[in-house]
Structures are given as C-alpha cells and as structure tokens.
Short mmCIF file of C-alpha atoms in Angstrom, two decimals:
data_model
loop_
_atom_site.label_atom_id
_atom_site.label_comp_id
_atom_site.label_asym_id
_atom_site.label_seq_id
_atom_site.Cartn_x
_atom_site.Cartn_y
_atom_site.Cartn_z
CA UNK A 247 161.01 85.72 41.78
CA UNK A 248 160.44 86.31 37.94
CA UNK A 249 163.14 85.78 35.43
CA UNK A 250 163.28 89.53 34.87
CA UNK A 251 164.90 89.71 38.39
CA UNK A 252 166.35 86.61 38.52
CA UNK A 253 168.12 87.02 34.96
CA UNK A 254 169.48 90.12 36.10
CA UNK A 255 170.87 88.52 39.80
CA UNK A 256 172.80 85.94 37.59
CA UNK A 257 174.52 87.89 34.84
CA UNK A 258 176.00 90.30 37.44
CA UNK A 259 177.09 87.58 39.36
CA UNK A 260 178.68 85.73 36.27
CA UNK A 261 180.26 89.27 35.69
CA UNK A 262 181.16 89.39 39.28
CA UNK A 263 183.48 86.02 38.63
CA UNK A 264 184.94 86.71 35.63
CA UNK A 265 186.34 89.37 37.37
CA UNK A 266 187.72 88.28 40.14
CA UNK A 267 189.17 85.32 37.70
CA UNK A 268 190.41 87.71 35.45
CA UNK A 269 192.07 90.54 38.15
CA UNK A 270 192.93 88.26 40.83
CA UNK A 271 196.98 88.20 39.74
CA UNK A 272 196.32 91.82 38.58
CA UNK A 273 199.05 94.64 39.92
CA UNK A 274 198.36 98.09 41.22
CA UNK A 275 196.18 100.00 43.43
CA UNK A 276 193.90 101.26 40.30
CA UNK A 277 193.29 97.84 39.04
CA UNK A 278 192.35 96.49 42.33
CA UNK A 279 189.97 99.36 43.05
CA UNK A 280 188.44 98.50 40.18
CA UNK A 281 188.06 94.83 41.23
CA UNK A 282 186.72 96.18 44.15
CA UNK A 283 184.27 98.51 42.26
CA UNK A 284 182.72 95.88 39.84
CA UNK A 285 181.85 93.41 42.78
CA UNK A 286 179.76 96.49 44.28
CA UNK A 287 178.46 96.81 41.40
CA UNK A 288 177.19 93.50 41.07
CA UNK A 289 175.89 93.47 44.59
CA UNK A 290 173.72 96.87 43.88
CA UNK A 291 172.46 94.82 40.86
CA UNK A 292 171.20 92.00 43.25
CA UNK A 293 169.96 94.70 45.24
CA UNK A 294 168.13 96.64 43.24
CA UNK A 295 166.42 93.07 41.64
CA UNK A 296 165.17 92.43 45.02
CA UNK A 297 163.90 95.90 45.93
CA UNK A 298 163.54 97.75 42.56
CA UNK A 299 162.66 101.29 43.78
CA UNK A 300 166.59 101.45 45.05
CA UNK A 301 168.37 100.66 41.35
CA UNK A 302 168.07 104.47 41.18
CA UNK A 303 170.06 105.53 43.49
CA UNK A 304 172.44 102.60 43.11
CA UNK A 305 172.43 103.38 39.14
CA UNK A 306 175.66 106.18 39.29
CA UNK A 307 177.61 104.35 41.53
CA UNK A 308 177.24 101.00 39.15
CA UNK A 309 178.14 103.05 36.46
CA UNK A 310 181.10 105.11 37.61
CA UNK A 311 182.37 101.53 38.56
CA UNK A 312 182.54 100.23 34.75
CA UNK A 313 184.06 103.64 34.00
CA UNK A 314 186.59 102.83 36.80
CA UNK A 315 187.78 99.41 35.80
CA UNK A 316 187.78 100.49 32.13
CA UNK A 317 189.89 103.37 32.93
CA UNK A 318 191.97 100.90 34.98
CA UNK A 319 193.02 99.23 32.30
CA UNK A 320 193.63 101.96 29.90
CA UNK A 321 196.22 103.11 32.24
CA UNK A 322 197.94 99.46 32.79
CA UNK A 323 197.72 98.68 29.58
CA UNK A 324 197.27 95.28 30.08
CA UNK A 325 195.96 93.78 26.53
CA UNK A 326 195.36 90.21 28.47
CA UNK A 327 192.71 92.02 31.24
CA UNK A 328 190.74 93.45 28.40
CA UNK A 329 189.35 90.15 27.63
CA UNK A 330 188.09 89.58 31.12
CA UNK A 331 186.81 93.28 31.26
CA UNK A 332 185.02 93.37 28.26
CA UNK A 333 183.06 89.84 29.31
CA UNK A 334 182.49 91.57 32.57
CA UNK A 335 181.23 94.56 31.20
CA UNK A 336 178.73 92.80 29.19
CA UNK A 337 177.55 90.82 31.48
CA UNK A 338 176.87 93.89 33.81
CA UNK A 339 175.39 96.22 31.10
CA UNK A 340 173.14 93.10 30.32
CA UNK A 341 172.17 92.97 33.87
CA UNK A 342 171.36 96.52 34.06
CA UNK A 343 169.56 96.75 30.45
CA UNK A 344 167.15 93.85 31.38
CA UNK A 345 166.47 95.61 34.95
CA UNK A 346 165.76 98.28 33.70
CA UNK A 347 163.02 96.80 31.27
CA UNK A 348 161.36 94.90 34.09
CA UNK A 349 157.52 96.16 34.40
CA UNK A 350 158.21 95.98 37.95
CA UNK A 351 160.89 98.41 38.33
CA UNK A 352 158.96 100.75 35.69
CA UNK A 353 155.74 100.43 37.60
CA UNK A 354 157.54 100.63 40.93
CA UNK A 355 160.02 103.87 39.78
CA UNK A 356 157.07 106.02 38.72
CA UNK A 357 154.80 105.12 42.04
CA UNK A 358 158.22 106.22 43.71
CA UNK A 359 158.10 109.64 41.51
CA UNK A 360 154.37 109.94 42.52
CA UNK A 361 153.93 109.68 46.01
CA UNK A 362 152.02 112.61 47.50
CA UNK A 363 153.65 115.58 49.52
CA UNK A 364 153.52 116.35 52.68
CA UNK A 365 149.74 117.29 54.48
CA UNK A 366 147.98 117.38 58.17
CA UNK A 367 146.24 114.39 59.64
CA UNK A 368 142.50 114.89 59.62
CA UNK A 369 140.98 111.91 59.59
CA UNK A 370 137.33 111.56 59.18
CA UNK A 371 135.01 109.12 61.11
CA UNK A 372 134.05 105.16 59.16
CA UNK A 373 129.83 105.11 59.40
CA UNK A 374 129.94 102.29 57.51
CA UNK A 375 132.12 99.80 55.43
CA UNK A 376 130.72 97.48 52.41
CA UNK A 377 132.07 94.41 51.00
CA UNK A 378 132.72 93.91 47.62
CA UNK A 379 132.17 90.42 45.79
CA UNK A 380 135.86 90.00 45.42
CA UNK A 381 137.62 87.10 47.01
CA UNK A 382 141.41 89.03 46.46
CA UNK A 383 142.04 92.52 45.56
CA UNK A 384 140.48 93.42 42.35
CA UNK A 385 140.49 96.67 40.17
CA UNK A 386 136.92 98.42 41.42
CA UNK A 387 137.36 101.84 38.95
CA UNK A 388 134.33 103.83 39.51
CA UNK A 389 131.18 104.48 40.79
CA UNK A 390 127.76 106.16 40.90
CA UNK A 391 125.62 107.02 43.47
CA UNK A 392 121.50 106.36 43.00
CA UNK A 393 118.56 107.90 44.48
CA UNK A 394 118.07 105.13 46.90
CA UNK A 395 121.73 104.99 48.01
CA UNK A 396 122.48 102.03 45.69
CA UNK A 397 125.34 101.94 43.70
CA UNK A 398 126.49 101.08 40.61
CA UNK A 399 129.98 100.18 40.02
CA UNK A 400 132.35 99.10 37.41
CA UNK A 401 134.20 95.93 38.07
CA UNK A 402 137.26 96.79 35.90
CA UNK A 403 138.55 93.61 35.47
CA UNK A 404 135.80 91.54 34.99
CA UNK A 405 133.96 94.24 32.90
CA UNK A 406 131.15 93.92 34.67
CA UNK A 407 128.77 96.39 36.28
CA UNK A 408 127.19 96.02 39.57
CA UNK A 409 124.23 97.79 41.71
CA UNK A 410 125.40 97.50 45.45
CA UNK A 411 123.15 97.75 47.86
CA UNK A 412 124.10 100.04 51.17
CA UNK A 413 123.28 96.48 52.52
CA UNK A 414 125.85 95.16 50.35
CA UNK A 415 123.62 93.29 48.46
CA UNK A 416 125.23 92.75 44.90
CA UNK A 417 123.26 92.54 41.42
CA UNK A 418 125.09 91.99 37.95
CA UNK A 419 123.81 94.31 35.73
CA UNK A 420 125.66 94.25 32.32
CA UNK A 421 129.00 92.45 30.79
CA UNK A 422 130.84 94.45 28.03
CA UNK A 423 132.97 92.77 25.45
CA UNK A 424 136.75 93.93 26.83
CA UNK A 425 138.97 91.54 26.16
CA UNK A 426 141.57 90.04 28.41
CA UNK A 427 142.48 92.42 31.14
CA UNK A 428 145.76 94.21 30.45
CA UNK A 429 146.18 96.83 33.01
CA UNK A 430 149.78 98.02 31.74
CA UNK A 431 147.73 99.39 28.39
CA UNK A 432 144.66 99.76 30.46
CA UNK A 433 142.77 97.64 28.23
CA UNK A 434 140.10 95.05 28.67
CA UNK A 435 138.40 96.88 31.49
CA UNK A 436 135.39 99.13 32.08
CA UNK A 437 136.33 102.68 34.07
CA UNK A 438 134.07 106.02 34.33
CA UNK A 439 130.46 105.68 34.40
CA UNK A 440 126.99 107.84 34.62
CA UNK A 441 123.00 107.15 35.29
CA UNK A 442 121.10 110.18 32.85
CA UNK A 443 117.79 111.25 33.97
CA UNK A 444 115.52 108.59 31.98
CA UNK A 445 117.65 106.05 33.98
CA UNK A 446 120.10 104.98 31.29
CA UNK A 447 123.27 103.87 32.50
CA UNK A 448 126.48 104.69 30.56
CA UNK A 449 130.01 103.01 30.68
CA UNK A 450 132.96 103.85 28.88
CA UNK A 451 135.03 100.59 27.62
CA UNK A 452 138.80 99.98 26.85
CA UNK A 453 138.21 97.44 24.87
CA UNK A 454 140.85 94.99 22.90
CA UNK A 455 138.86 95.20 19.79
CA UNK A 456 138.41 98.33 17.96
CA UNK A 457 135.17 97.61 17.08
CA UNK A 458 133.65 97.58 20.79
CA UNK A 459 136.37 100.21 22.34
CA UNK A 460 133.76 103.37 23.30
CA UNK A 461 130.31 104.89 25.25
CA UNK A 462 128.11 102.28 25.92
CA UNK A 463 124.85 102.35 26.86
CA UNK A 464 122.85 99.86 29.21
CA UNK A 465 119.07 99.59 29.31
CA UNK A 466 118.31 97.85 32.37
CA UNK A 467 115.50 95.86 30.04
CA UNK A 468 117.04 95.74 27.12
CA UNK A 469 121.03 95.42 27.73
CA UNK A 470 124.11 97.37 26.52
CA UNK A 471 124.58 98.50 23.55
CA UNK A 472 127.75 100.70 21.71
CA UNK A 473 126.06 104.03 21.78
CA UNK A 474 129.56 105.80 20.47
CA UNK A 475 133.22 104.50 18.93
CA UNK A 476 135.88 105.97 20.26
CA UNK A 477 139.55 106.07 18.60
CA UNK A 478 141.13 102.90 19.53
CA UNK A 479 144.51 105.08 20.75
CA UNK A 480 142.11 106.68 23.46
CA UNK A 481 142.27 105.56 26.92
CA UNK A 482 138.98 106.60 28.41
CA UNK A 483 138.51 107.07 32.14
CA UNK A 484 136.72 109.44 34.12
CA UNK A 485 133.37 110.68 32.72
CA UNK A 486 130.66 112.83 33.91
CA UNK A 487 127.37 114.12 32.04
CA UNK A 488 125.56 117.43 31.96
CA UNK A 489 121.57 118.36 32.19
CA UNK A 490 121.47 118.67 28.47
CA UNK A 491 122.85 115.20 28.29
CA UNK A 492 126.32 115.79 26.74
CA UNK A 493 129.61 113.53 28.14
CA UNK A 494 132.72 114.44 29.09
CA UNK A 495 135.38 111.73 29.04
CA UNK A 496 139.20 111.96 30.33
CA UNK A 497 141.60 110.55 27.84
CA UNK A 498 144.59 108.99 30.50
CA UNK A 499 146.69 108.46 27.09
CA UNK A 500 146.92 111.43 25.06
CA UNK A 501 146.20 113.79 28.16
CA UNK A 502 143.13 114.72 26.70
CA UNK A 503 138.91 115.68 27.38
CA UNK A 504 136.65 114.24 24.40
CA UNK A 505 132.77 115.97 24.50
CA UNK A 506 130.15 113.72 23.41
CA UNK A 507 126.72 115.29 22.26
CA UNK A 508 124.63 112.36 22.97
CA UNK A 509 122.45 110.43 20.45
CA UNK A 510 125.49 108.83 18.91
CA UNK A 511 127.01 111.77 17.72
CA UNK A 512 130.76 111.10 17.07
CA UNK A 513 133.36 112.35 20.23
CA UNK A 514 134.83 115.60 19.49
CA UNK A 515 138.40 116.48 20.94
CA UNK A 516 137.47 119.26 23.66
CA UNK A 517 140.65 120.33 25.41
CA UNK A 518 144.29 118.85 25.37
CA UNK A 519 147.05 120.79 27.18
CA UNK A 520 150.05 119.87 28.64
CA UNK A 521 148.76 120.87 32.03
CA UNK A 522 146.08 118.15 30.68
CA UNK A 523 149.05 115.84 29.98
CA UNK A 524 149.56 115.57 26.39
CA UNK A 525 153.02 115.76 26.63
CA UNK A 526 153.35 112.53 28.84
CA UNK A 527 154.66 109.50 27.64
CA UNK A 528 155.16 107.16 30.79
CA UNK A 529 153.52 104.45 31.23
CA UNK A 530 150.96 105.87 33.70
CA UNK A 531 147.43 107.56 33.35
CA UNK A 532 147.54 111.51 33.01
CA UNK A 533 144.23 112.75 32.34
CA UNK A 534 142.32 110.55 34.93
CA UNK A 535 139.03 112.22 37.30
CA UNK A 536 136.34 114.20 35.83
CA UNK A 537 133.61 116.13 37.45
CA UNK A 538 131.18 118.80 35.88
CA UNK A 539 130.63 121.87 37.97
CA UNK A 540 128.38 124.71 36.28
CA UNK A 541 130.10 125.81 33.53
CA UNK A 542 133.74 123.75 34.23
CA UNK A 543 134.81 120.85 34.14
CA UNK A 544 137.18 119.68 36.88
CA UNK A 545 140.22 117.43 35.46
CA UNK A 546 142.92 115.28 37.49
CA UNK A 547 146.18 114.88 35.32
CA UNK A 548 147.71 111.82 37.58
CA UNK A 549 151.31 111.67 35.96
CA UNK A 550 151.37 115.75 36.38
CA UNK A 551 150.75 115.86 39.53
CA UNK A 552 147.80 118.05 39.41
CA UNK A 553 144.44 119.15 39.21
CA UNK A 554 143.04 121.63 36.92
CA UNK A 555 139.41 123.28 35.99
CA UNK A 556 138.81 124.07 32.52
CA UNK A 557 135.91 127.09 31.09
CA UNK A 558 133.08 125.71 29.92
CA UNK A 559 132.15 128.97 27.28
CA UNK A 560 128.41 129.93 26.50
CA UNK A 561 129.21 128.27 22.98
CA UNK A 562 129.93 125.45 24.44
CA UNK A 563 133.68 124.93 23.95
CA UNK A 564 136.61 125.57 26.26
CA UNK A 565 137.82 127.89 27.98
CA UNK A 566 140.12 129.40 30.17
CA UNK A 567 142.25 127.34 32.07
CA UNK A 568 143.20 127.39 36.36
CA UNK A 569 145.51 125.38 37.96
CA UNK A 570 143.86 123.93 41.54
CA UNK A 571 146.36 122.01 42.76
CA UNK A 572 150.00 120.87 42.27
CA UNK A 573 151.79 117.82 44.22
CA UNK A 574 149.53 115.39 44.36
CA UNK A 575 148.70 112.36 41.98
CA UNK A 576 145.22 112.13 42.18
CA UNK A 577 142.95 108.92 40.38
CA UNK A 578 139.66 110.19 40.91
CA UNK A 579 138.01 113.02 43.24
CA UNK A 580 134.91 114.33 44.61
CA UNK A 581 134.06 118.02 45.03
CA UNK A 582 132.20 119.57 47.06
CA UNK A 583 129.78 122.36 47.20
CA UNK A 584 132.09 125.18 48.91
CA UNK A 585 135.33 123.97 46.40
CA UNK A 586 137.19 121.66 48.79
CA UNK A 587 137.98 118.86 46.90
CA UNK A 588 138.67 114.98 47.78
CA UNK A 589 141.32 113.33 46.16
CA UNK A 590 142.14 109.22 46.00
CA UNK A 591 145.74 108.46 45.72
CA UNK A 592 144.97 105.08 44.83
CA UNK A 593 148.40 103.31 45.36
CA UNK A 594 149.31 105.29 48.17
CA UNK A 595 146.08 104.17 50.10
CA UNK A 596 144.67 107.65 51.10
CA UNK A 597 142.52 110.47 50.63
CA UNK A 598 143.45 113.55 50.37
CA UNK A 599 140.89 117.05 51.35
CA UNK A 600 142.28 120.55 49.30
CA UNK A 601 141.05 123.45 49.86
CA UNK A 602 141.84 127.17 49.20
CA UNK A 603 145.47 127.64 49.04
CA UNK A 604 146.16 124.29 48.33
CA UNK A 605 146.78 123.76 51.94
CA UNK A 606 145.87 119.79 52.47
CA UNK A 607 144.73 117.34 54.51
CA UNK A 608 144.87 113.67 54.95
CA UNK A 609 140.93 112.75 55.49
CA UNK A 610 141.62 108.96 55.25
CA UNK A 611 144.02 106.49 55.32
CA UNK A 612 144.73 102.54 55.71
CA UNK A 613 143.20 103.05 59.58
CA UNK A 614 140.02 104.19 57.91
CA UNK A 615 140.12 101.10 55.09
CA UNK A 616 141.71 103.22 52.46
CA UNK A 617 143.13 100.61 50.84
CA UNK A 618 143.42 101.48 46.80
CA UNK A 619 140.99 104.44 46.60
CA UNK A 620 140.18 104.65 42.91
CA UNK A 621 137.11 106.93 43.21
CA UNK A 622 135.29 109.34 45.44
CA UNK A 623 131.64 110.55 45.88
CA UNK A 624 130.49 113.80 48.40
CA UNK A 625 126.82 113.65 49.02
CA UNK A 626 127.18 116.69 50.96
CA UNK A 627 127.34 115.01 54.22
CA UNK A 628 129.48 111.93 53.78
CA UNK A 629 131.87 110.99 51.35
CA UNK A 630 131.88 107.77 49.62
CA UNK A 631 134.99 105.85 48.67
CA UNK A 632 135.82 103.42 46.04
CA UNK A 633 138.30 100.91 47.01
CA UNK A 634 140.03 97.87 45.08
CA UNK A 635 141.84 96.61 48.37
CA UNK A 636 145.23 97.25 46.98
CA UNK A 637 145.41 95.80 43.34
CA UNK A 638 148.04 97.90 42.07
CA UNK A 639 149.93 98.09 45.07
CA UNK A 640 149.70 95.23 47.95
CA UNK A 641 147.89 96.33 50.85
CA UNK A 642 148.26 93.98 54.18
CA UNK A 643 144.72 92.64 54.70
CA UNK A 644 143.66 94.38 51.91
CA UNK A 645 139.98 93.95 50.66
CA UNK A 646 137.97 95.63 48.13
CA UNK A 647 135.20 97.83 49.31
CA UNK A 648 132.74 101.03 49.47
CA UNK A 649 133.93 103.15 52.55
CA UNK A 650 131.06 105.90 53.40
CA UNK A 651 133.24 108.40 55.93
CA UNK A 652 131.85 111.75 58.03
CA UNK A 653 133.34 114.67 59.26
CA UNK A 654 135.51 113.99 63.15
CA UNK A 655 133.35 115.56 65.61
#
C-alpha cells in the first residue's frame, strides 16, 4: 500500500478519535448520531483506500455525515465540541482531498465509467497464439501486418520496434529517442505505425523532448530518422497511410486527426469535433484507432465512448461526419470488408464485433487470451490481436502476445 492510500486510512482514523474523545460525554440524540455518522465516515474512507472504485458511492454518505455533526452542533450550541469538530473535520476533508488525488482512484474511476455495455457471446476459435519477448506485462501498442505474415510491432515502453515472426521469432529493428516512459501523459513511448509501398516503415513518437516528439521514419539499412515534428501538446496514436502516401494520425489529447502529406511536409489539423473528443479533459485517450477506408477515415474516440467515420472530400479535406457506434470504449479496431468492425477494449480484456445496427458481439475474451487488447488486424479470414497481457489493468496469468482468431464453425 502507497502513501496515497495509506495517508488517507490514517487521517480518517485520527479524525475518527478525536471524535469519539471529543463527543463521548456529549448529550442528545443529534449529537450522538453524529458521533455515529463520522465513524462511518471514516470507515468508508478506509474502504474506499482499499478498493478505490467504491469512494463513489460512499462519497454522499461521507459527506452528509460532516453536514450532520456540524449541524449537530449548531443546534447544541456547544462552543467546547467545536474544537473537536473542526479537528475532525479536517482531518476527514484531508482524507478525502488526498483520495481523491490518488492516480489510482482517477485511473480506476474512469475504467469504472468505461466499461463496455452489454453484447452476445460469440466467441471465435484461437489458430494460434505468439509470445512476446516480455518477461511481465508490458505496453505492446500497435501493429502491422507484412506480406510474409511477419509483423512489426511497437514495444511502447521500451520504444522499440520489432518484426515477429508467425514463428515467434523476434528481431529489433529500430530504438527511438522517448524518454522515460510516463504512461499517465502517454509520453516516452512509440504507438501507431505503417510499412509504405517502397518498404519504409513509419512510427509515430511521444517523445519527452520536443525536439524528437513526431513521424519517424525507419530505413531498414539506414535507421530512423524524424521525417516530421509534431506539436509537443499532441498525443499521437493511431495512424494509417493512403496509396498516395499521405498519414493520418489520431491526436488522444486534443481529440483531434492531423493529415500529413509526406516528404516532410508539416502536419496539418484535419478534423477536431467533439464527437472526435476535443472537448475531453480526463485523463484518458479520446481520439485513439485509425483506419483508412476509400474515401473515410474510421476514428475511435475512447473517452466518448464511440466510433465515428469522417468524409474524405475529392479536395482532399473533411467531410461529413457519421456516428458508427456508441457504448463502447474502443483502443484500436480492425474493419472489415462488409463494415463489421472489431473493437479492443484493452482494460476490459475483450473484443468486441459491431455490425449494422450497432447490435454487438463479444468475439473474444480472457478464455481466448484477450488479455489487454490494444490493437486489431482482419486479413479477411482471421483476425489478429495485439495484446500487452494486462499492463494497465492486472490480468491473472497475464502475458503479452499476438492472438490470430477464426470464425466458430
């Protein structure tokens, strides 16, 4: 246990003494309900520090109890009790202020916002399971899938970037300059990345230095290089490239899609919306997946809950917008051919199948080594799934991994 739970355990508890101390030769019914209300109080406190999800819930009922005891003493008018009251009070307020600030409860109060509704059980059959080079769970954030069945995937928090074999043989192929791995500003890590058709391999870095935070580009024979800077209050994620050899790259900060031209031409905002997530300010990615479809773009706004397709116009800019899909928080997705769509929940270890309707499916779970989905692939016969073995979340026997899934029978 941290100090930011254990803090909180002892200041209510302190509070919880001066209390009784303070109202234990106390007269009246109101006074001693009051009592009575601060020491629940302090017990939802030690409650909530062990399981932080719960503090919501338990968050009116603390409250109403300071109002109680305060009121109590209004009405007795006993000047002595303030003193004791107002040391209470502190002490509980402080409690609940430095709860509240925890990353822990933040992190674990939005996953608790976030969890996916409600869909059928459809679960689709393992072919095949790969390794990755990961001793614990580790933040695997994309992939790409080669010609040969290879893969190349970013190692988030090691910025590196691998080829995986369908043998599960594992190559290094590049290490950009991040920075120290922060994944509450999602910085020092590597996320979306592409293969153009000369065989150039792009990654998009968060990086802790202005200077190296953008596109880069990695010639198998010559190593990366910064091909394009990108703002340093952009959070770059998903990314996908067209035949002409433009980039599109999902913003997760300011809820935004950046176009790249190519041949280090400067980004260009493309599309921000709040159905994009602009207007998001918790601490959790909104625009996240990207796919290009002829003439759209598909977009995944995590913290919105939804997934959206935006007009790709014949001049190039955008377009109309359509709303896919509402209810689920989706990290990354594949699409397929005939517009179902394959979400990754990430933290909540499954993958989700939408298709017209928004009627869902669950297509794979922790049975089927779902365990932290961060990014999907369709081939048009299997779908591939990125997994970082439950980084964000604990998974029990957790392990990162490539999961390649068919259709049940």
């Amino acid at each position: 246990m941290n100090w930011f739970t254990l803090l909180p355990v002892c200041l209510a508890l302190i509070g919880g003494a001066i209390s009784f101390f303070g109202m234990r030769d106390s007269r009246g019914i109101v006074s001693k309900f009051g009592w009575v209300g601060l020491i629940v109080t302090c017990l939802l406190f030690l409650y909530a520090a062990v399981a932080a999800w719960v503090f919501v819930p338990a968050l009116p009922l603390a409250l109403a109890s300071i109002v109680i005891i305060f009121s109590a003493q209004i009405i007795s008018r006993d000047k002595q009790m303030w003193i004791w009251v107002s040391a209470a009070g502190v002490f509980v307020l402080a409690s609940l202020g430095l709860v509240a600030a925890s990353p822990t409860f933040i992190m674990a109060t939005v996953l608790k916002s976030l969890e996916p509704k409600s869909c059928n059980a459809d679960l689709w059959q393992v072919e095949h399971v790969i390794k990755l080079p990961a001793a614990t769970p580790e933040l695997y954030e994309n992939f790409w899938l080669e010609e040969d069945g290879s893969y190349l995937v970013t190692a988030a928090t090691r910025a590196e970037v691998l080829r995986v074999s369908p043998g599960g043989e594992v190559d290094l192929i590049a290490t950009l300059p991040a920075g120290e791995f922060d994944l509450m500003s999602f910085t020092g890590m590597i996320s979306g990345i592409v293969k153009d058709r000369d065989g150039i391999i792009y990654t998009l870095v968060n990086s802790k230095s202005a200077q190296d935070h953008g596109l880069w580009r990695i010639d198998e024979a010559n190593g990366p290089k910064l091909e394009v800077l990108f703002p340093p209050d952009t959070r770059t994620n998903g990314m996908d490239i067209d035949q002409n050899g433009r980039f599109f790259v999902a913003d997760s900060a300011t809820g935004s899609i950046w176009r790249v031209a190519g041949n280090g031409a400067s980004p260009q905002l493309w599309h921000q919306s709040s159905e994009s997530g602009s207007k998001n300010r918790l601490p959790f990615p909104t625009a996240n997946g990207l796919k290009l479809l002829p003439d759209q773009v598909i977009l995944s706004n995590t913290q919105g809950k939804r997934i959206i397709r935006v007009e790709i116009t014949q001049d190039g800019s955008a377009g109309d917008l359509q709303t896919l899909s509402t209810g689920i928080a989706a990290d990354d997705f594949a699409v397929a051919m005939d517009g179902r769509i394959f979400l990754t929940t990430h933290p909540f270890n499954s993958v989700i199948e939408i298709g017209s309707g928004q009627a869902c499916s669950f297509v794979s779970d922790v049975t089927t080594f779902a365990m932290g989905p961060t990014a999907a692939l369709y081939d048009g016969e299997h779908l591939h799934v990125l997994n970082d073995g439950g980084f964000s979340k604990p998974v029990e026997g957790g392990f990162p991994s490539i999961v390649v899934l068919r259709p049940p029978n």
